[in-house]
Structures are given as structure tokens and as C-alpha cells.
Tab-separated table of C-alpha atoms and ligand atoms in Angstrom:
chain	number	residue	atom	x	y	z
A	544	UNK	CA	-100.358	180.865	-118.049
A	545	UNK	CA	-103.057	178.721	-116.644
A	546	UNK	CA	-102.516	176.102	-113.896
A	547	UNK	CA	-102.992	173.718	-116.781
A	548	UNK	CA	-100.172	175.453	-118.577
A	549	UNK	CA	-98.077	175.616	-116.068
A	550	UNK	CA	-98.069	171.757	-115.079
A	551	UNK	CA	-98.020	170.504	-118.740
A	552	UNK	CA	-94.869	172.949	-118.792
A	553	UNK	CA	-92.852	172.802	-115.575
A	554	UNK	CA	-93.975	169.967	-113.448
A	555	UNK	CA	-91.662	167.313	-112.701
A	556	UNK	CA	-91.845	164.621	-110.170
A	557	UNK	CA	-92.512	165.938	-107.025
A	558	UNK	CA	-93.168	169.496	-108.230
A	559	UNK	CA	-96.797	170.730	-109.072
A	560	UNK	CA	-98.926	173.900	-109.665
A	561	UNK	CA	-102.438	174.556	-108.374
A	562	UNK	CA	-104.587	177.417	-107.660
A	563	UNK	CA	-103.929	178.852	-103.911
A	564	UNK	CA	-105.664	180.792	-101.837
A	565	UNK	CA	-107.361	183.682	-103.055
A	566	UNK	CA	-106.542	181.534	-106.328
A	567	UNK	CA	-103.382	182.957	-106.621
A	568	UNK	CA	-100.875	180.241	-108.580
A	569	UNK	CA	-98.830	178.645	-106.364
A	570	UNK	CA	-96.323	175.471	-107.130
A	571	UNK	CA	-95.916	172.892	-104.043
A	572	UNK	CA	-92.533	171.118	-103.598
A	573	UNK	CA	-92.118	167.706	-102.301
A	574	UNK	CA	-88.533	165.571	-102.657
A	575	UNK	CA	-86.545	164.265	-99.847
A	576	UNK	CA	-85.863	166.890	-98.120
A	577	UNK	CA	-88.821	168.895	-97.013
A	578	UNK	CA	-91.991	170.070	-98.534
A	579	UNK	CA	-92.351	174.293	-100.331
A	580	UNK	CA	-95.209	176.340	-100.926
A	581	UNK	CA	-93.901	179.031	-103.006
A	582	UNK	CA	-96.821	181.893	-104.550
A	583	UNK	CA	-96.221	182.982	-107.665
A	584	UNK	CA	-98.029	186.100	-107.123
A	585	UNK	CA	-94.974	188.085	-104.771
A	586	UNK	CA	-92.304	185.175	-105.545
A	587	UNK	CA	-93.439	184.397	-102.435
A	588	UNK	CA	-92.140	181.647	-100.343
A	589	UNK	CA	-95.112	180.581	-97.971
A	590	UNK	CA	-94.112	177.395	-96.244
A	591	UNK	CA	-90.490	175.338	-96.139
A	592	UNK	CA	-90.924	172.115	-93.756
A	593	UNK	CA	-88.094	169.735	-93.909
A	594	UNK	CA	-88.940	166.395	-92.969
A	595	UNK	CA	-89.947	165.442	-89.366
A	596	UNK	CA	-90.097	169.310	-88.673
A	597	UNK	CA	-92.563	172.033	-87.809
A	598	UNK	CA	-92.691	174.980	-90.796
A	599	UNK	CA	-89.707	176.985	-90.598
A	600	UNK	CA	-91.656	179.687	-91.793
A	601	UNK	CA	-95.120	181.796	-90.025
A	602	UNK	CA	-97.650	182.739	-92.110
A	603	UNK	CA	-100.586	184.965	-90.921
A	604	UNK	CA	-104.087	183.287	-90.845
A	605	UNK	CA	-105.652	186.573	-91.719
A	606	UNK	CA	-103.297	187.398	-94.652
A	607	UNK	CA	-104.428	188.584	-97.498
A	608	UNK	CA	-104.660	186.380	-100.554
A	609	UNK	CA	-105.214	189.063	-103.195
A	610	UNK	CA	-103.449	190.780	-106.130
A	611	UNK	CA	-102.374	194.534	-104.858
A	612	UNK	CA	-101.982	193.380	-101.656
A	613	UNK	CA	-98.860	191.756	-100.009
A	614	UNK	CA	-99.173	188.459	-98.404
A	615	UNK	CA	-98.295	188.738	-94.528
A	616	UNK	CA	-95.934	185.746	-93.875
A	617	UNK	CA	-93.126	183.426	-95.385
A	618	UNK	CA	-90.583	185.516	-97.544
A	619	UNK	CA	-91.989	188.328	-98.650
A	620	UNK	CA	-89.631	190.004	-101.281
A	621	UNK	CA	-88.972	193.835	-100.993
A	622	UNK	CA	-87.611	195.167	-104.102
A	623	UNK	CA	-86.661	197.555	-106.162
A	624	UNK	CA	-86.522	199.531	-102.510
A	625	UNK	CA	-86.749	198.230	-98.878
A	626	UNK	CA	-89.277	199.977	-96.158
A	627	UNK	CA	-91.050	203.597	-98.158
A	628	UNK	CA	-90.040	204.980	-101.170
A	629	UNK	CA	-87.152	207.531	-100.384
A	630	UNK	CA	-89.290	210.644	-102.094
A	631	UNK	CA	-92.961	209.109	-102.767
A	632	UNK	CA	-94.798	207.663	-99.652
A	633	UNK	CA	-97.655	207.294	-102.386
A	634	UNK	CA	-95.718	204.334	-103.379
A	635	UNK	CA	-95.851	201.352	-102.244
A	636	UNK	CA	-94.044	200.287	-98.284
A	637	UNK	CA	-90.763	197.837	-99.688
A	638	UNK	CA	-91.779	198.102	-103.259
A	639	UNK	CA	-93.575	196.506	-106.259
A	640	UNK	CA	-91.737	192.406	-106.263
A	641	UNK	CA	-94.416	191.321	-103.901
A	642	UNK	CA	-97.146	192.941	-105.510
A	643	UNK	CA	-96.493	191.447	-109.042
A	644	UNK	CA	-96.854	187.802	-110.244
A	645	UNK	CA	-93.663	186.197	-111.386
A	646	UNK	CA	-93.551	183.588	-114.354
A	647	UNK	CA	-92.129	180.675	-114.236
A	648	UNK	CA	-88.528	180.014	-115.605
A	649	UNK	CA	-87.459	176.333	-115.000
A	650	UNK	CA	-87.928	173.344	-112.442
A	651	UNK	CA	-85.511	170.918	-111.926
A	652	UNK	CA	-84.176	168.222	-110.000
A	653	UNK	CA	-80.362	168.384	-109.184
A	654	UNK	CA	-78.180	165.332	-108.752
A	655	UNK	CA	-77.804	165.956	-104.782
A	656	UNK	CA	-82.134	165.143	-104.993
A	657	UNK	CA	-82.514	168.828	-104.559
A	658	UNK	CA	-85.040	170.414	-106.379
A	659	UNK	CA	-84.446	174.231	-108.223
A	660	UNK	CA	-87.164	176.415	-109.336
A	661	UNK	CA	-86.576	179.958	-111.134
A	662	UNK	CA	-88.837	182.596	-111.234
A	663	UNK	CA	-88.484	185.885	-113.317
A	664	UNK	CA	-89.837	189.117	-113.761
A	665	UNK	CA	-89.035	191.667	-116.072
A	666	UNK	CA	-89.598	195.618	-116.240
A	667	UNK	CA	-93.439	195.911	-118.141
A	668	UNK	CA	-95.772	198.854	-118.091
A	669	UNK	CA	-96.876	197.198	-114.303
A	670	UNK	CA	-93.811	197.963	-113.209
A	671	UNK	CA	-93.467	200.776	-114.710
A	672	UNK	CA	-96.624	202.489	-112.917
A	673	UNK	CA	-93.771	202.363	-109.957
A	674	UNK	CA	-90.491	202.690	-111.025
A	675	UNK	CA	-89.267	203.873	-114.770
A	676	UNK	CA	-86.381	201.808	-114.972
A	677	UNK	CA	-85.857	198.758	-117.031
A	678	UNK	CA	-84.450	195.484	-115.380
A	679	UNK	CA	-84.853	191.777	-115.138
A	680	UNK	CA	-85.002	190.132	-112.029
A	681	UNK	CA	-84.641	186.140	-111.026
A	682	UNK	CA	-85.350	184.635	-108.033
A	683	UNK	CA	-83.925	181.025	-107.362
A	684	UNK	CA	-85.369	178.485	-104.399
A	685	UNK	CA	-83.447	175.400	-104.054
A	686	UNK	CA	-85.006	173.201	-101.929
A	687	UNK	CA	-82.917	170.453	-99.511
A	688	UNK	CA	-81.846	170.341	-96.218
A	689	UNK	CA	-81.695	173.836	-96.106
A	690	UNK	CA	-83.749	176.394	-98.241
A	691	UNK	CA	-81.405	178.695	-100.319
A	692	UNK	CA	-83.325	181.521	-101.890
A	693	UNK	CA	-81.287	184.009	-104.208
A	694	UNK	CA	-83.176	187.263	-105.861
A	695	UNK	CA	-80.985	188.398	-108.441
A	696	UNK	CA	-81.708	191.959	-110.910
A	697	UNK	CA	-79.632	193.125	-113.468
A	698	UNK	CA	-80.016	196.600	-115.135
A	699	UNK	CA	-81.250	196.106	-118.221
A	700	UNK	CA	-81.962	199.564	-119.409
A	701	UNK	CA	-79.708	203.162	-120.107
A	702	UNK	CA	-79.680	204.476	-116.964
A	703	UNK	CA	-77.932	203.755	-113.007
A	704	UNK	CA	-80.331	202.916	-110.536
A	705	UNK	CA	-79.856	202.882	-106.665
A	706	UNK	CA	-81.836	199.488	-105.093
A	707	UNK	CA	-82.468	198.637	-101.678
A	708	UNK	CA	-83.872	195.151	-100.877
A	709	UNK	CA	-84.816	192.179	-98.731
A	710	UNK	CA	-85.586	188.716	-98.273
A	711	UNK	CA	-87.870	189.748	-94.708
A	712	UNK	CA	-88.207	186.188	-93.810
A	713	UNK	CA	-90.912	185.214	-91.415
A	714	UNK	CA	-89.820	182.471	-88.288
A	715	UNK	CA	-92.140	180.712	-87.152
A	716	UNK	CA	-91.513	180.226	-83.219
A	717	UNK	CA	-92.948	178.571	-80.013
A	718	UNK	CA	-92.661	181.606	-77.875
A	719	UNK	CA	-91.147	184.858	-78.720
A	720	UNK	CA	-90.963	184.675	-74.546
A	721	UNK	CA	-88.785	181.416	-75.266
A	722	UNK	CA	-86.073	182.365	-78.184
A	723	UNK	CA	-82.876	183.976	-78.397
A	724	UNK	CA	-81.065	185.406	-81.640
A	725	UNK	CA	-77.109	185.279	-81.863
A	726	UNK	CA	-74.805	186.705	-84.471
A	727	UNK	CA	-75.115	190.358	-83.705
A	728	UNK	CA	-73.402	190.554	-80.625
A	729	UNK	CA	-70.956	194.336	-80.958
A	730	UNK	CA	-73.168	194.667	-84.463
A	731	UNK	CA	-73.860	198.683	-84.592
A	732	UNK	CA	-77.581	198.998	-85.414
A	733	UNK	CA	-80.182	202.043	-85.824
A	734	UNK	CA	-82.906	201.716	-83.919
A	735	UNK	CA	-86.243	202.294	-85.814
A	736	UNK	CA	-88.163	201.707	-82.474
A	737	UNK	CA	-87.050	205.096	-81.757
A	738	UNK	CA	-87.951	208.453	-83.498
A	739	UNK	CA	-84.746	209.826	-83.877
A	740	UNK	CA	-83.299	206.657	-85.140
A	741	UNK	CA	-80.394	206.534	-83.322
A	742	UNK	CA	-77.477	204.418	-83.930
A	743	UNK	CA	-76.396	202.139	-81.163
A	744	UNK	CA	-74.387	199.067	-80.430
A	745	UNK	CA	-75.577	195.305	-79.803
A	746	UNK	CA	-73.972	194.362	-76.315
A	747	UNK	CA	-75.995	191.488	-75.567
A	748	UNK	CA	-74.773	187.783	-76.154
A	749	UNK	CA	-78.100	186.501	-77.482
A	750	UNK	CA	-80.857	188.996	-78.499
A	751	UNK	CA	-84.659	188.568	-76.681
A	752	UNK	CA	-87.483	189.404	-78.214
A	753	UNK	CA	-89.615	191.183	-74.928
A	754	UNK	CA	-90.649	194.593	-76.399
A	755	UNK	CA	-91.263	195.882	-79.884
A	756	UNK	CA	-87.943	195.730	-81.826
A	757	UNK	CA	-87.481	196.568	-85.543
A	758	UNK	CA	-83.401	197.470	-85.672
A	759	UNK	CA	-81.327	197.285	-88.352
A	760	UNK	CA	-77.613	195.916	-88.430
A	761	UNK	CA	-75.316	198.011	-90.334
A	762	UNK	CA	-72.031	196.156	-91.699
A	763	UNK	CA	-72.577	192.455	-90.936
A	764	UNK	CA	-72.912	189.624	-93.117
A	765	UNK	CA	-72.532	187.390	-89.943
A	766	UNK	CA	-75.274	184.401	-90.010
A	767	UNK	CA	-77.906	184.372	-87.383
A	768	UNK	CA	-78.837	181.715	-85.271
A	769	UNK	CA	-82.534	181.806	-83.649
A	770	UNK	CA	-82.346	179.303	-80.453
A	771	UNK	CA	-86.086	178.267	-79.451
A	772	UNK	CA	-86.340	176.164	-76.834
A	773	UNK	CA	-89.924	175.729	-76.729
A	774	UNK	CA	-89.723	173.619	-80.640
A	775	UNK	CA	-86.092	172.022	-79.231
A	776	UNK	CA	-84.511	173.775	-82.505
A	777	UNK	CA	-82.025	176.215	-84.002
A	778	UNK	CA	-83.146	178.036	-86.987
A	779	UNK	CA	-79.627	179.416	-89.305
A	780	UNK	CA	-79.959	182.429	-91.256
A	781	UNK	CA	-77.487	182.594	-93.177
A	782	UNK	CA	-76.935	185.069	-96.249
A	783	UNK	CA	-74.979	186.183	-99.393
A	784	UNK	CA	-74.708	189.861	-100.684
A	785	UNK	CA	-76.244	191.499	-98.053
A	786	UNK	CA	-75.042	193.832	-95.382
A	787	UNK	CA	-77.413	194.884	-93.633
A	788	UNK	CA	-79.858	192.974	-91.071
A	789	UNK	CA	-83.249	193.276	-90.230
A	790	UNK	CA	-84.597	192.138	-86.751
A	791	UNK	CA	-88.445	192.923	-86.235
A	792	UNK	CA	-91.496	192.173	-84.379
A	793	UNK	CA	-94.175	194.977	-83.882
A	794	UNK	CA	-95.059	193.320	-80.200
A	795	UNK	CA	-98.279	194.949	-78.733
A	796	UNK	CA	-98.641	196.835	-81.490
A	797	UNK	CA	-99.752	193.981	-84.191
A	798	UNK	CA	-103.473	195.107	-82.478
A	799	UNK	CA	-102.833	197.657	-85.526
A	800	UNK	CA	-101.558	195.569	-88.377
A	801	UNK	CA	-104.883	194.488	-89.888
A	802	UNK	CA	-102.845	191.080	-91.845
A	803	UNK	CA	-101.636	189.908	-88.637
A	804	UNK	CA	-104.390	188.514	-85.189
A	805	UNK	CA	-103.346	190.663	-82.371
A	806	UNK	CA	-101.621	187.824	-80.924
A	807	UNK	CA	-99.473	187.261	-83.528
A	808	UNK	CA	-96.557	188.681	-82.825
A	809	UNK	CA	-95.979	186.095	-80.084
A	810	UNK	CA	-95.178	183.389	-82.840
A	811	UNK	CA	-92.879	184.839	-85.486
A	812	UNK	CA	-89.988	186.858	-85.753
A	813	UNK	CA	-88.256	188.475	-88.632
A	814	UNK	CA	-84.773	187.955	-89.052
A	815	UNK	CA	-83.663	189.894	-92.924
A	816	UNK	CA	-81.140	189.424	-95.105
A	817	UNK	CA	-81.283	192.890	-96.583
A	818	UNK	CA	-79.231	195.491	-98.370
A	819	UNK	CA	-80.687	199.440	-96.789
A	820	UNK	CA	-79.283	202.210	-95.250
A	821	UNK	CA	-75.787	202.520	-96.042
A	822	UNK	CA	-75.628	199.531	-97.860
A	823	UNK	CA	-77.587	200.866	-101.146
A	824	UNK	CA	-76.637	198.627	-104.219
A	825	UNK	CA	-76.059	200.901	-107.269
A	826	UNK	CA	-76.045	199.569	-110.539
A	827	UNK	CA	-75.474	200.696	-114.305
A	828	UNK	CA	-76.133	199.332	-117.181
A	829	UNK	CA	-76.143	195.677	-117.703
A	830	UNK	CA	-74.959	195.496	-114.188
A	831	UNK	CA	-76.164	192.977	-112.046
A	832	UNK	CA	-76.341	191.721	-108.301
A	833	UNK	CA	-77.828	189.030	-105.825
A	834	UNK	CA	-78.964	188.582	-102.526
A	835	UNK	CA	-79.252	185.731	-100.950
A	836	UNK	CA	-80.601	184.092	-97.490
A	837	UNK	CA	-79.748	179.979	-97.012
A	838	UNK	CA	-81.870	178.961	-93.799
A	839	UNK	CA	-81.419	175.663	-92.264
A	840	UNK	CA	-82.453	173.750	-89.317
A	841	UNK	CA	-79.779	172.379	-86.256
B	1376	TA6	O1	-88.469	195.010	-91.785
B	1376	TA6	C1	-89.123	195.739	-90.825
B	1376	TA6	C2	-90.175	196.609	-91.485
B	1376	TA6	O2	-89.581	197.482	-92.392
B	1376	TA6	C3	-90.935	197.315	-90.363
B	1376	TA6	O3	-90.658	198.677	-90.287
B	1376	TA6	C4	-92.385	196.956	-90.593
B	1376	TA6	O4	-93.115	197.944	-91.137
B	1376	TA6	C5	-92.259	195.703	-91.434
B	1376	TA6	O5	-91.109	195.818	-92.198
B	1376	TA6	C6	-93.445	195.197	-92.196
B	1376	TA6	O6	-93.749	195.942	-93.313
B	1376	TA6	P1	-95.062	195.667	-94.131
B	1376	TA6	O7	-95.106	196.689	-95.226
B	1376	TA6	O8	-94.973	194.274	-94.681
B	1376	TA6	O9	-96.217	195.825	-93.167
């Protein structure tokens, strides 16, 4: 659909389509809450800013804007697998959802002043080139004083299939020097910073961020709280059907990440709601199953 299209369809007060950057479709989101950028292209979620805040969300001023390519920022969305394939490294790191455009499903306003957009996609011959099963997928951003964003797949086709996923959200901070992350504290976690992987255990109270870290919690659906005292705020992560979670930033070695200025890494972290390593979500036909993340400012 054109931008055209898409406004005469969906747009509602508040709620409007335009061409983005790299003129991908994107749909901006303004009520009384906060103000969305979400990309079509990825399901994306670029920017969430509730009122009288700074964006909750980094984005990477040398992302790319262009179709094949993810966008470096925001929520990217790794599905139908999280990280590379299990068997294919031809295929691509966290899979095809943020290389695909979603359509658009419905916009509306809720009674609370909320605002609810649903974006689909469905198994084609794009998908296809990646993974041979059939499925529809649905992700949901509802947009208030907090952000709750829900992707959802159900197996539409004859066969099981084995999923991992993520919602590997982005936070913009002041300082990684000046933030602390809580929730994981006796958490077990394997340590991807590490060759052999090994599995350890989170004894610190509140986690810094003062080396390269990309670990991943095993058996937690605890919420996380990011502390930043340089912004004066508390960033919640909090999630639904996920197990596992993500904690990464690349530290010195962003210099090697072409998407992201070698001084990047100073302002974000990622903190993921995410299903992976022995939290694999198997489903059979017509099954179905959602993830979650609901992130919120104290
Ligand atoms: O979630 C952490 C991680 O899996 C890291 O290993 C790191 O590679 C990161 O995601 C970013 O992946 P990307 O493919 O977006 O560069």
C-alpha cells in the first residue's frame, strides 16, 4: 500500500503514515501519553517518548535505512530464530521479521486514550527464501504510559516448528559509566563474552555496564529495572512469555559494528525479553504463542 493508502485506511486522530528514512513507511503516534515512531519495514519500533521525557529508546545515527538490511536501534524483532541460524550461518543473524515489511492490521484508540496498532505478517515466498514453514505472525504496540509491545505467531501450516525470539530493545542512556540494571541478582546466565560459553551465576545487586557484556539469563521472567542517574530516571522492563534475558553492549568493540559510531556503545544498552537457549518455543499445528516486553518510565 502507498502512504496515501495507508492514511485514507488506518489513520485516526493522532495516528499518521509517512515515508521515513530511506523511505521506508513508517506510522508516527501522538495521544496523551507519549509520541511512537514505529517502521513498518522490521515492525520496528524506532522511538517511544512519553511526555516531558527523553526517548526511551537509542537509535543509531548511522543505521541503515534500507530493505535487506536491519535497522540498528529501537526494537528490533528477531524471529522465527534469535542470534544465527542453528545449522545455516548463510542465513540471516536473528532471522527474517526485521528484514520484511509488515502490513498494517488496525489502529485504534482505546477508552483509557491509549492508542493500539497491529501489524501482521504472514508466511509468502519472501519468507519462504528463509524458512519453509507456514505461519502468521502479529505484532501489537499499545501506546500509554508505558509501551506494551506483544509479537505473537501461530503455526499455520502441517508441520511443528521450534522458534526462538526477541524483542532486543535498545535503552537509550546518559552514561553506560552512570547506570545500573536490577532484577537478575542469583539469575544463572551463559556468558557469550566468553568462548566456551560458560554458565555462571549473577551475584551482584545491580549489574554495571564497564566491559563488553552480552549474557543471557536462563529461567527468569523477573522485570528489569535500568537506574540512570545521569537522565534522573528508571527505565522497567517488564515482559510476558519469555524466559530468557538478554543483557548486551559490545563496549570497545562497536569500532567493528559498521551501524553503530564507535562511541556508541556508551549510550544504549540492551536489555531482551527473549525466548533462546533452553527456552525454545515449539509449536504444532495451529498452535500459537506470544512474547511480550511492557517498558515504562519511574
Ligand atoms: O542480543 C545480543 C546479540 O545476540 C549479540 O550477540 C549481538 O550480536 C547483538 O545481538 C546484535 O546483533 P545484530 O545482528 O543486530 O548485529
Amino acid at each position: 500500500m502507498t502512504i496515501n493508502e495507508l492514511n485514507e485506511k488506518f489513520a485516526i486522530s493522532g495516528v499518521s503514515f509517512f515515508s521515513g528514512k530511506g523511505e521506508l513507511p513508517m506510522v508516527k503516534i501522538d495521544n496523551q501519553y507519549a509520541h511512537v515512531v514505529i517502521s513498518l519495514y522490521g515492525a520496528h519500533v524506532i522511538s517511544y517518548q512519553p511526555k516531558g521525557q527523553q526517548d526511551v529508546f537509542w537509535m543509531s545515527e548511522v543505521s541503515d535505512f534500507e530493505a535487506g538490511k536491519p535497522i540498528r536501534g529501537g526494537i528490533p524483532v528477531c524471529f522465527p530464530w534469535f542470534g544465527p541460524h542453528a545449522t545455516d550461518s548463510t542465513k540471516p543473524q536473528h532471522g527474517f521479521g526485521r528484514l520484511l515489511t509488515w502490513n498494517v492490521k488496525e489502529v485504534i484508540s482505546l477508552a483509557s486514550g491509549e492508542t493500539q496498532i497491529r501489524l501482521g505478517l504472514q508466511s509468502s515466498d519472501a519468507s519462504k527464501k528463509y524458512w519453509s514453514f507456514d505461519f502468521s505472525a502479529e505484532f501489537t504496540v499499545i501506546v500509554g504510559s508505558k509501551i506494551d509491545v506483544t509479537l505473537s505467531y501461530t503455526n499455520t501450516g502441517s508441520e511443528t516448528f521450534v522458534v526462538s525470539d526477541a524483542l532486543h530493545t535498545y535503552f537509550n542512556v546518559s552514561d553506560i559509566a552512570k547506570i545500573g540494571i536490577t532484577g537478575l541478582t542469583g539469575t544463572k546466565f551463559y556468558d557469550y563474552t566468553e568462548k566456551e560459553v560458560p554458565l555462571k551465576t549473577d551475584s551482584l545487586s545491580s549489574l554495571p555496564i564497564a566491559k563488553e557484556e552480552n549474557r543471557r539469563y536462563i529461567d527468569t521472567a523477573a522485570d528489569c529495572i535500568i537506574t540512570d542517574e545521569g537522565f534522573g530516571r528508571k527505565i522497567r522492563m517488564a515482559k510476558r512469555g519469555s524466559n530468557t534475558t538478554v543483557v548486551w553492549n559490545p563496549w570497545t568493540n562497536a569500532k567493528n559494528i559498521a551501524d553503530i559510531p564507535d562511541e556508541g556503545y556508551k549510550n544504549y544498552v540492551c536489555v531482551e525479553a527473549t525466548n533462546a537457549c533452553n527456552d525454545l518455543i515449539t509449536l504444532g499445528p495451529k498452535q500459537s504463542f506470544c512474547i511480550s516486553t511492557i517498558i515504562s518510565v519511574e
